[in-house]
Amino acid sequence: MERTPEQEAAQEAVARLVRQCMAGDSHAWQQLVSSQHRRIYAICYRFTGSSTDAEDLTQDVFLKLYKNLASFDTQKGSFQTWITTLARNLLVDHFRRTRLDRASDSLDVSFDGEDGSPTMSDRLADNRPSQEQHVASMELKSQIQCALKQLSPELREAVILRDLEDMDYKEIAQVLRIPEGTVKSRISRGRGELARLLQRIERQ
């Protein structure tokens, strides 16, 4: 997947902040945390389904990041992949400790599993900001959350990194430490299973 000029510029800006942090610039560290906090919190929340756990885990990610930043090699890969790997490792540890189900939102899965049919993001788009539309949107989000709790952690983590975080297959393979072919297989299976679960929930 080719990166757009905007994505390339954003990656370079982050890489520059990282270099400044490694040089001891405390202001750059604050900027780095600010630029990454929302994304890391979103990953943690969608894996745990708990805002409290997500807040705690996000703090843990940045604490670990602060302690290990000097070990990051700017020549070996992107910072986004590296920090996502840190977050994923902490989430795996959290999952093993608590055995709680993790949840994520897949916004680009066809609602009924058919190509060309409305995607989750289409269904969630609030083009008419009425109260009725808002309630319907919240209900759908709840259905998605419920369905995703029933997916295996392996399928969920692949789907969240691809569909929510827009990471390419190579990056996901690096984070999960599995072959790209396995990544594609898990994403495909996860999307299909999610669509079937949502159909079942709708019929209830």
PDB file of C-alpha atoms in Angstrom:
ATOM      1  CA  MET A   1       0.000   0.000   0.000  1.00  0.00           C
ATOM      2  CA  GLU A   2       1.512   3.266  -1.127  1.00  0.00           C
ATOM      3  CA  ARG A   3       1.697   6.109   1.371  1.00  0.00           C
ATOM      4  CA  THR A   4       0.216   9.459   0.385  1.00  0.00           C
ATOM      5  CA  PRO A   5       2.421  12.585   0.519  1.00  0.00           C
ATOM      6  CA  GLU A   6       0.460  13.653   3.615  1.00  0.00           C
ATOM      7  CA  GLN A   7       1.164  10.330   5.350  1.00  0.00           C
ATOM      8  CA  GLU A   8       4.841  10.534   4.398  1.00  0.00           C
ATOM      9  CA  ALA A   9       5.038  14.074   5.796  1.00  0.00           C
ATOM     10  CA  ALA A  10       3.311  13.009   9.010  1.00  0.00           C
ATOM     11  CA  GLN A  11       5.727  10.094   9.437  1.00  0.00           C
ATOM     12  CA  GLU A  12       8.712  12.374   8.881  1.00  0.00           C
ATOM     13  CA  ALA A  13       7.359  14.860  11.438  1.00  0.00           C
ATOM     14  CA  VAL A  14       7.053  12.072  14.012  1.00  0.00           C
ATOM     15  CA  ALA A  15      10.545  10.780  13.180  1.00  0.00           C
ATOM     16  CA  ARG A  16      11.901  14.301  13.711  1.00  0.00           C
ATOM     17  CA  LEU A  17      10.201  14.509  17.123  1.00  0.00           C
ATOM     18  CA  VAL A  18      11.661  11.128  18.059  1.00  0.00           C
ATOM     19  CA  ARG A  19      15.170  12.283  17.160  1.00  0.00           C
ATOM     20  CA  GLN A  20      14.673  15.435  19.262  1.00  0.00           C
ATOM     21  CA  CYS A  21      13.428  13.351  22.198  1.00  0.00           C
ATOM     22  CA  MET A  22      16.443  11.069  21.976  1.00  0.00           C
ATOM     23  CA  ALA A  23      18.582  14.210  22.109  1.00  0.00           C
ATOM     24  CA  GLY A  24      16.946  15.155  25.421  1.00  0.00           C
ATOM     25  CA  ASP A  25      14.383  17.718  24.264  1.00  0.00           C
ATOM     26  CA  SER A  26      11.585  17.617  26.878  1.00  0.00           C
ATOM     27  CA  HIS A  27       9.284  19.846  24.807  1.00  0.00           C
ATOM     28  CA  ALA A  28       9.583  17.403  21.896  1.00  0.00           C
ATOM     29  CA  TRP A  29       8.600  14.572  24.265  1.00  0.00           C
ATOM     30  CA  GLN A  30       5.406  16.423  25.220  1.00  0.00           C
ATOM     31  CA  GLN A  31       4.626  16.952  21.529  1.00  0.00           C
ATOM     32  CA  LEU A  32       5.289  13.293  20.765  1.00  0.00           C
ATOM     33  CA  VAL A  33       2.949  12.126  23.531  1.00  0.00           C
ATOM     34  CA  SER A  34       0.302  14.596  22.402  1.00  0.00           C
ATOM     35  CA  SER A  35       0.553  13.431  18.774  1.00  0.00           C
ATOM     36  CA  GLN A  36       0.271   9.721  19.636  1.00  0.00           C
ATOM     37  CA  HIS A  37      -2.023   9.689  22.685  1.00  0.00           C
ATOM     38  CA  ARG A  38      -5.378   9.570  20.884  1.00  0.00           C
ATOM     39  CA  ARG A  39      -4.320   6.756  18.549  1.00  0.00           C
ATOM     40  CA  ILE A  40      -2.842   4.607  21.325  1.00  0.00           C
ATOM     41  CA  TYR A  41      -5.861   5.184  23.571  1.00  0.00           C
ATOM     42  CA  ALA A  42      -8.177   4.161  20.703  1.00  0.00           C
ATOM     43  CA  ILE A  43      -6.265   0.909  20.188  1.00  0.00           C
ATOM     44  CA  CYS A  44      -6.315   0.140  23.917  1.00  0.00           C
ATOM     45  CA  TYR A  45     -10.004   0.961  24.252  1.00  0.00           C
ATOM     46  CA  ARG A  46     -11.078  -1.177  21.316  1.00  0.00           C
ATOM     47  CA  PHE A  47      -9.048  -4.115  22.545  1.00  0.00           C
ATOM     48  CA  THR A  48     -10.287  -3.918  26.153  1.00  0.00           C
ATOM     49  CA  GLY A  49     -13.735  -2.349  25.813  1.00  0.00           C
ATOM     50  CA  SER A  50     -13.063  -0.424  29.035  1.00  0.00           C
ATOM     51  CA  SER A  51     -12.235   3.285  29.235  1.00  0.00           C
ATOM     52  CA  THR A  52     -10.589   2.805  32.643  1.00  0.00           C
ATOM     53  CA  ASP A  53      -8.362  -0.041  31.416  1.00  0.00           C
ATOM     54  CA  ALA A  54      -7.606   1.922  28.247  1.00  0.00           C
ATOM     55  CA  GLU A  55      -6.450   4.967  30.241  1.00  0.00           C
ATOM     56  CA  ASP A  56      -4.210   2.810  32.456  1.00  0.00           C
ATOM     57  CA  LEU A  57      -2.763   0.890  29.523  1.00  0.00           C
ATOM     58  CA  THR A  58      -2.158   4.073  27.521  1.00  0.00           C
ATOM     59  CA  GLN A  59      -0.141   5.464  30.440  1.00  0.00           C
ATOM     60  CA  ASP A  60       1.769   2.168  30.608  1.00  0.00           C
ATOM     61  CA  VAL A  61       2.551   2.374  26.878  1.00  0.00           C
ATOM     62  CA  PHE A  62       4.046   5.865  27.207  1.00  0.00           C
ATOM     63  CA  LEU A  63       5.943   4.912  30.351  1.00  0.00           C
ATOM     64  CA  LYS A  64       7.453   1.961  28.502  1.00  0.00           C
ATOM     65  CA  LEU A  65       8.077   4.187  25.495  1.00  0.00           C
ATOM     66  CA  TYR A  66       9.944   6.724  27.654  1.00  0.00           C
ATOM     67  CA  LYS A  67      12.139   3.999  29.145  1.00  0.00           C
ATOM     68  CA  ASN A  68      12.890   2.332  25.802  1.00  0.00           C
ATOM     69  CA  LEU A  69      13.027   5.253  23.375  1.00  0.00           C
ATOM     70  CA  ALA A  70      16.808   5.137  23.223  1.00  0.00           C
ATOM     71  CA  SER A  71      16.603   1.607  21.783  1.00  0.00           C
ATOM     72  CA  PHE A  72      14.494   2.711  18.809  1.00  0.00           C
ATOM     73  CA  ASP A  73      16.460   2.539  15.563  1.00  0.00           C
ATOM     74  CA  THR A  74      15.156   5.109  13.083  1.00  0.00           C
ATOM     75  CA  GLN A  75      16.847   3.191  10.247  1.00  0.00           C
ATOM     76  CA  LYS A  76      15.055  -0.111  10.883  1.00  0.00           C
ATOM     77  CA  GLY A  77      11.407   0.870  10.597  1.00  0.00           C
ATOM     78  CA  SER A  78       8.689   3.383  11.287  1.00  0.00           C
ATOM     79  CA  PHE A  79       8.011   4.740  14.744  1.00  0.00           C
ATOM     80  CA  GLN A  80       4.285   4.017  14.281  1.00  0.00           C
ATOM     81  CA  THR A  81       4.994   0.306  13.832  1.00  0.00           C
ATOM     82  CA  TRP A  82       7.323   0.310  16.834  1.00  0.00           C
ATOM     83  CA  ILE A  83       4.925   2.034  19.250  1.00  0.00           C
ATOM     84  CA  THR A  84       2.025  -0.124  18.006  1.00  0.00           C
ATOM     85  CA  THR A  85       4.129  -3.202  18.791  1.00  0.00           C
ATOM     86  CA  LEU A  86       4.772  -1.840  22.305  1.00  0.00           C
ATOM     87  CA  ALA A  87       1.053  -1.273  22.791  1.00  0.00           C
ATOM     88  CA  ARG A  88       0.134  -4.692  21.407  1.00  0.00           C
ATOM     89  CA  ASN A  89       2.595  -6.451  23.729  1.00  0.00           C
ATOM     90  CA  LEU A  90       1.124  -4.688  26.763  1.00  0.00           C
ATOM     91  CA  LEU A  91      -2.393  -5.561  25.613  1.00  0.00           C
ATOM     92  CA  VAL A  92      -1.435  -9.228  25.268  1.00  0.00           C
ATOM     93  CA  ASP A  93      -0.022  -9.160  28.805  1.00  0.00           C
ATOM     94  CA  HIS A  94      -3.203  -7.465  30.050  1.00  0.00           C
ATOM     95  CA  PHE A  95      -5.376 -10.039  28.265  1.00  0.00           C
ATOM     96  CA  ARG A  96      -3.446 -12.917  29.795  1.00  0.00           C
ATOM     97  CA  ARG A  97      -3.671 -11.385  33.273  1.00  0.00           C
ATOM     98  CA  THR A  98      -7.370 -10.604  33.228  1.00  0.00           C
ATOM     99  CA  ARG A  99      -8.729 -13.030  30.603  1.00  0.00           C
ATOM    100  CA  LEU A 100     -11.189 -10.271  29.710  1.00  0.00           C
ATOM    101  CA  ASP A 101     -12.545 -10.166  26.194  1.00  0.00           C
ATOM    102  CA  ARG A 102     -11.131  -7.440  23.992  1.00  0.00           C
ATOM    103  CA  ALA A 103     -13.279  -5.414  21.617  1.00  0.00           C
ATOM    104  CA  SER A 104     -12.562  -3.370  18.514  1.00  0.00           C
ATOM    105  CA  ASP A 105     -14.516  -1.542  15.857  1.00  0.00           C
ATOM    106  CA  SER A 106     -14.133  -2.571  12.232  1.00  0.00           C
ATOM    107  CA  LEU A 107     -15.504   0.346  10.255  1.00  0.00           C
ATOM    108  CA  ASP A 108     -14.859  -0.946   6.755  1.00  0.00           C
ATOM    109  CA  VAL A 109     -16.526  -4.360   6.899  1.00  0.00           C
ATOM    110  CA  SER A 110     -19.592  -4.862   4.713  1.00  0.00           C
ATOM    111  CA  PHE A 111     -22.570  -5.114   7.022  1.00  0.00           C
ATOM    112  CA  ASP A 112     -23.959  -8.233   5.367  1.00  0.00           C
ATOM    113  CA  GLY A 113     -20.638  -9.560   4.056  1.00  0.00           C
ATOM    114  CA  GLU A 114     -21.464  -8.791   0.421  1.00  0.00           C
ATOM    115  CA  ASP A 115     -19.151  -6.731  -1.775  1.00  0.00           C
ATOM    116  CA  GLY A 116     -20.693  -3.409  -2.723  1.00  0.00           C
ATOM    117  CA  SER A 117     -23.091  -3.351   0.196  1.00  0.00           C
ATOM    118  CA  PRO A 118     -22.945  -0.592   2.831  1.00  0.00           C
ATOM    119  CA  THR A 119     -19.896  -0.745   5.085  1.00  0.00           C
ATOM    120  CA  MET A 120     -19.842  -0.175   8.828  1.00  0.00           C
ATOM    121  CA  SER A 121     -18.554   3.345   8.289  1.00  0.00           C
ATOM    122  CA  ASP A 122     -21.437   4.006   5.871  1.00  0.00           C
ATOM    123  CA  ARG A 123     -23.920   2.798   8.444  1.00  0.00           C
ATOM    124  CA  LEU A 124     -22.281   4.822  11.208  1.00  0.00           C
ATOM    125  CA  ALA A 125     -22.025   8.030   9.155  1.00  0.00           C
ATOM    126  CA  ASP A 126     -24.263  10.634  10.768  1.00  0.00           C
ATOM    127  CA  ASN A 127     -25.296  12.609   7.724  1.00  0.00           C
ATOM    128  CA  ARG A 128     -28.517  13.775   9.370  1.00  0.00           C
ATOM    129  CA  PRO A 129     -27.692  14.963  12.891  1.00  0.00           C
ATOM    130  CA  SER A 130     -31.153  14.177  14.286  1.00  0.00           C
ATOM    131  CA  GLN A 131     -31.819  12.548  17.648  1.00  0.00           C
ATOM    132  CA  GLU A 132     -33.283   9.498  15.914  1.00  0.00           C
ATOM    133  CA  GLN A 133     -30.180   9.094  13.777  1.00  0.00           C
ATOM    134  CA  HIS A 134     -27.946   9.471  16.817  1.00  0.00           C
ATOM    135  CA  VAL A 135     -29.833   6.757  18.703  1.00  0.00           C
ATOM    136  CA  ALA A 136     -29.628   4.431  15.677  1.00  0.00           C
ATOM    137  CA  SER A 137     -25.889   5.071  15.404  1.00  0.00           C
ATOM    138  CA  MET A 138     -25.337   4.307  19.080  1.00  0.00           C
ATOM    139  CA  GLU A 139     -27.377   1.103  18.750  1.00  0.00           C
ATOM    140  CA  LEU A 140     -25.260  -0.053  15.807  1.00  0.00           C
ATOM    141  CA  LYS A 141     -22.032   0.685  17.689  1.00  0.00           C
ATOM    142  CA  SER A 142     -23.369  -1.414  20.559  1.00  0.00           C
ATOM    143  CA  GLN A 143     -24.155  -4.259  18.146  1.00  0.00           C
ATOM    144  CA  ILE A 144     -20.648  -4.086  16.677  1.00  0.00           C
ATOM    145  CA  GLN A 145     -19.118  -4.139  20.162  1.00  0.00           C
ATOM    146  CA  CYS A 146     -21.247  -7.154  21.074  1.00  0.00           C
ATOM    147  CA  ALA A 147     -20.299  -9.042  17.906  1.00  0.00           C
ATOM    148  CA  LEU A 148     -16.598  -8.317  18.258  1.00  0.00           C
ATOM    149  CA  LYS A 149     -16.521  -9.697  21.786  1.00  0.00           C
ATOM    150  CA  GLN A 150     -17.271 -13.061  20.202  1.00  0.00           C
ATOM    151  CA  LEU A 151     -14.322 -12.956  17.787  1.00  0.00           C
ATOM    152  CA  SER A 152     -11.083 -14.628  18.804  1.00  0.00           C
ATOM    153  CA  PRO A 153      -8.313 -12.218  19.939  1.00  0.00           C
ATOM    154  CA  GLU A 154      -6.197 -13.235  16.929  1.00  0.00           C
ATOM    155  CA  LEU A 155      -8.882 -12.194  14.434  1.00  0.00           C
ATOM    156  CA  ARG A 156      -9.788  -9.033  16.343  1.00  0.00           C
ATOM    157  CA  GLU A 157      -6.251  -7.688  16.568  1.00  0.00           C
ATOM    158  CA  ALA A 158      -5.702  -8.224  12.836  1.00  0.00           C
ATOM    159  CA  VAL A 159      -8.967  -6.490  11.925  1.00  0.00           C
ATOM    160  CA  ILE A 160      -8.423  -3.505  14.249  1.00  0.00           C
ATOM    161  CA  LEU A 161      -4.918  -2.799  12.926  1.00  0.00           C
ATOM    162  CA  ARG A 162      -6.032  -3.028   9.281  1.00  0.00           C
ATOM    163  CA  ASP A 163      -9.489  -1.469   9.279  1.00  0.00           C
ATOM    164  CA  LEU A 164      -9.256   0.981  12.166  1.00  0.00           C
ATOM    165  CA  GLU A 165      -5.584   1.932  12.202  1.00  0.00           C
ATOM    166  CA  ASP A 166      -5.139   1.650   8.413  1.00  0.00           C
ATOM    167  CA  MET A 167      -1.824  -0.158   8.765  1.00  0.00           C
ATOM    168  CA  ASP A 168      -0.595  -2.058   5.723  1.00  0.00           C
ATOM    169  CA  TYR A 169      -0.080  -5.821   5.695  1.00  0.00           C
ATOM    170  CA  LYS A 170       3.685  -5.581   6.087  1.00  0.00           C
ATOM    171  CA  GLU A 171       3.381  -3.349   9.162  1.00  0.00           C
ATOM    172  CA  ILE A 172       0.773  -5.617  10.741  1.00  0.00           C
ATOM    173  CA  ALA A 173       2.994  -8.639  10.069  1.00  0.00           C
ATOM    174  CA  GLN A 174       5.830  -6.870  11.906  1.00  0.00           C
ATOM    175  CA  VAL A 175       3.617  -5.973  14.880  1.00  0.00           C
ATOM    176  CA  LEU A 176       2.068  -9.432  15.225  1.00  0.00           C
ATOM    177  CA  ARG A 177       5.262 -11.258  14.211  1.00  0.00           C
ATOM    178  CA  ILE A 178       3.457 -13.472  11.688  1.00  0.00           C
ATOM    179  CA  PRO A 179       3.750 -13.845   7.860  1.00  0.00           C
ATOM    180  CA  GLU A 180       1.837 -11.402   5.635  1.00  0.00           C
ATOM    181  CA  GLY A 181      -0.197 -14.289   4.231  1.00  0.00           C
ATOM    182  CA  THR A 182      -1.401 -15.134   7.735  1.00  0.00           C
ATOM    183  CA  VAL A 183      -2.297 -11.481   8.308  1.00  0.00           C
ATOM    184  CA  LYS A 184      -4.463 -11.421   5.152  1.00  0.00           C
ATOM    185  CA  SER A 185      -6.114 -14.712   6.116  1.00  0.00           C
ATOM    186  CA  ARG A 186      -6.957 -13.493   9.633  1.00  0.00           C
ATOM    187  CA  ILE A 187      -8.375 -10.208   8.330  1.00  0.00           C
ATOM    188  CA  SER A 188     -10.535 -12.031   5.781  1.00  0.00           C
ATOM    189  CA  ARG A 189     -11.788 -14.555   8.339  1.00  0.00           C
ATOM    190  CA  GLY A 190     -12.368 -11.835  10.936  1.00  0.00           C
ATOM    191  CA  ARG A 191     -14.417  -9.691   8.552  1.00  0.00           C
ATOM    192  CA  GLY A 192     -16.509 -12.647   7.428  1.00  0.00           C
ATOM    193  CA  GLU A 193     -17.179 -13.857  10.962  1.00  0.00           C
ATOM    194  CA  LEU A 194     -18.020 -10.327  12.103  1.00  0.00           C
ATOM    195  CA  ALA A 195     -20.567  -9.922   9.299  1.00  0.00           C
ATOM    196  CA  ARG A 196     -22.234 -13.238  10.214  1.00  0.00           C
ATOM    197  CA  LEU A 197     -22.399 -12.311  13.903  1.00  0.00           C
ATOM    198  CA  LEU A 198     -23.941  -8.921  13.111  1.00  0.00           C
ATOM    199  CA  GLN A 199     -26.566 -10.554  10.895  1.00  0.00           C
ATOM    200  CA  ARG A 200     -27.448 -12.878  13.771  1.00  0.00           C
ATOM    201  CA  ILE A 201     -27.715  -9.955  16.206  1.00  0.00           C
ATOM    202  CA  GLU A 202     -29.935  -8.010  13.796  1.00  0.00           C
ATOM    203  CA  ARG A 203     -32.342 -10.931  13.497  1.00  0.00           C
ATOM    204  CA  GLN A 204     -32.757 -11.230  17.272  1.00  0.00           C
TER     205      GLN A 204
END
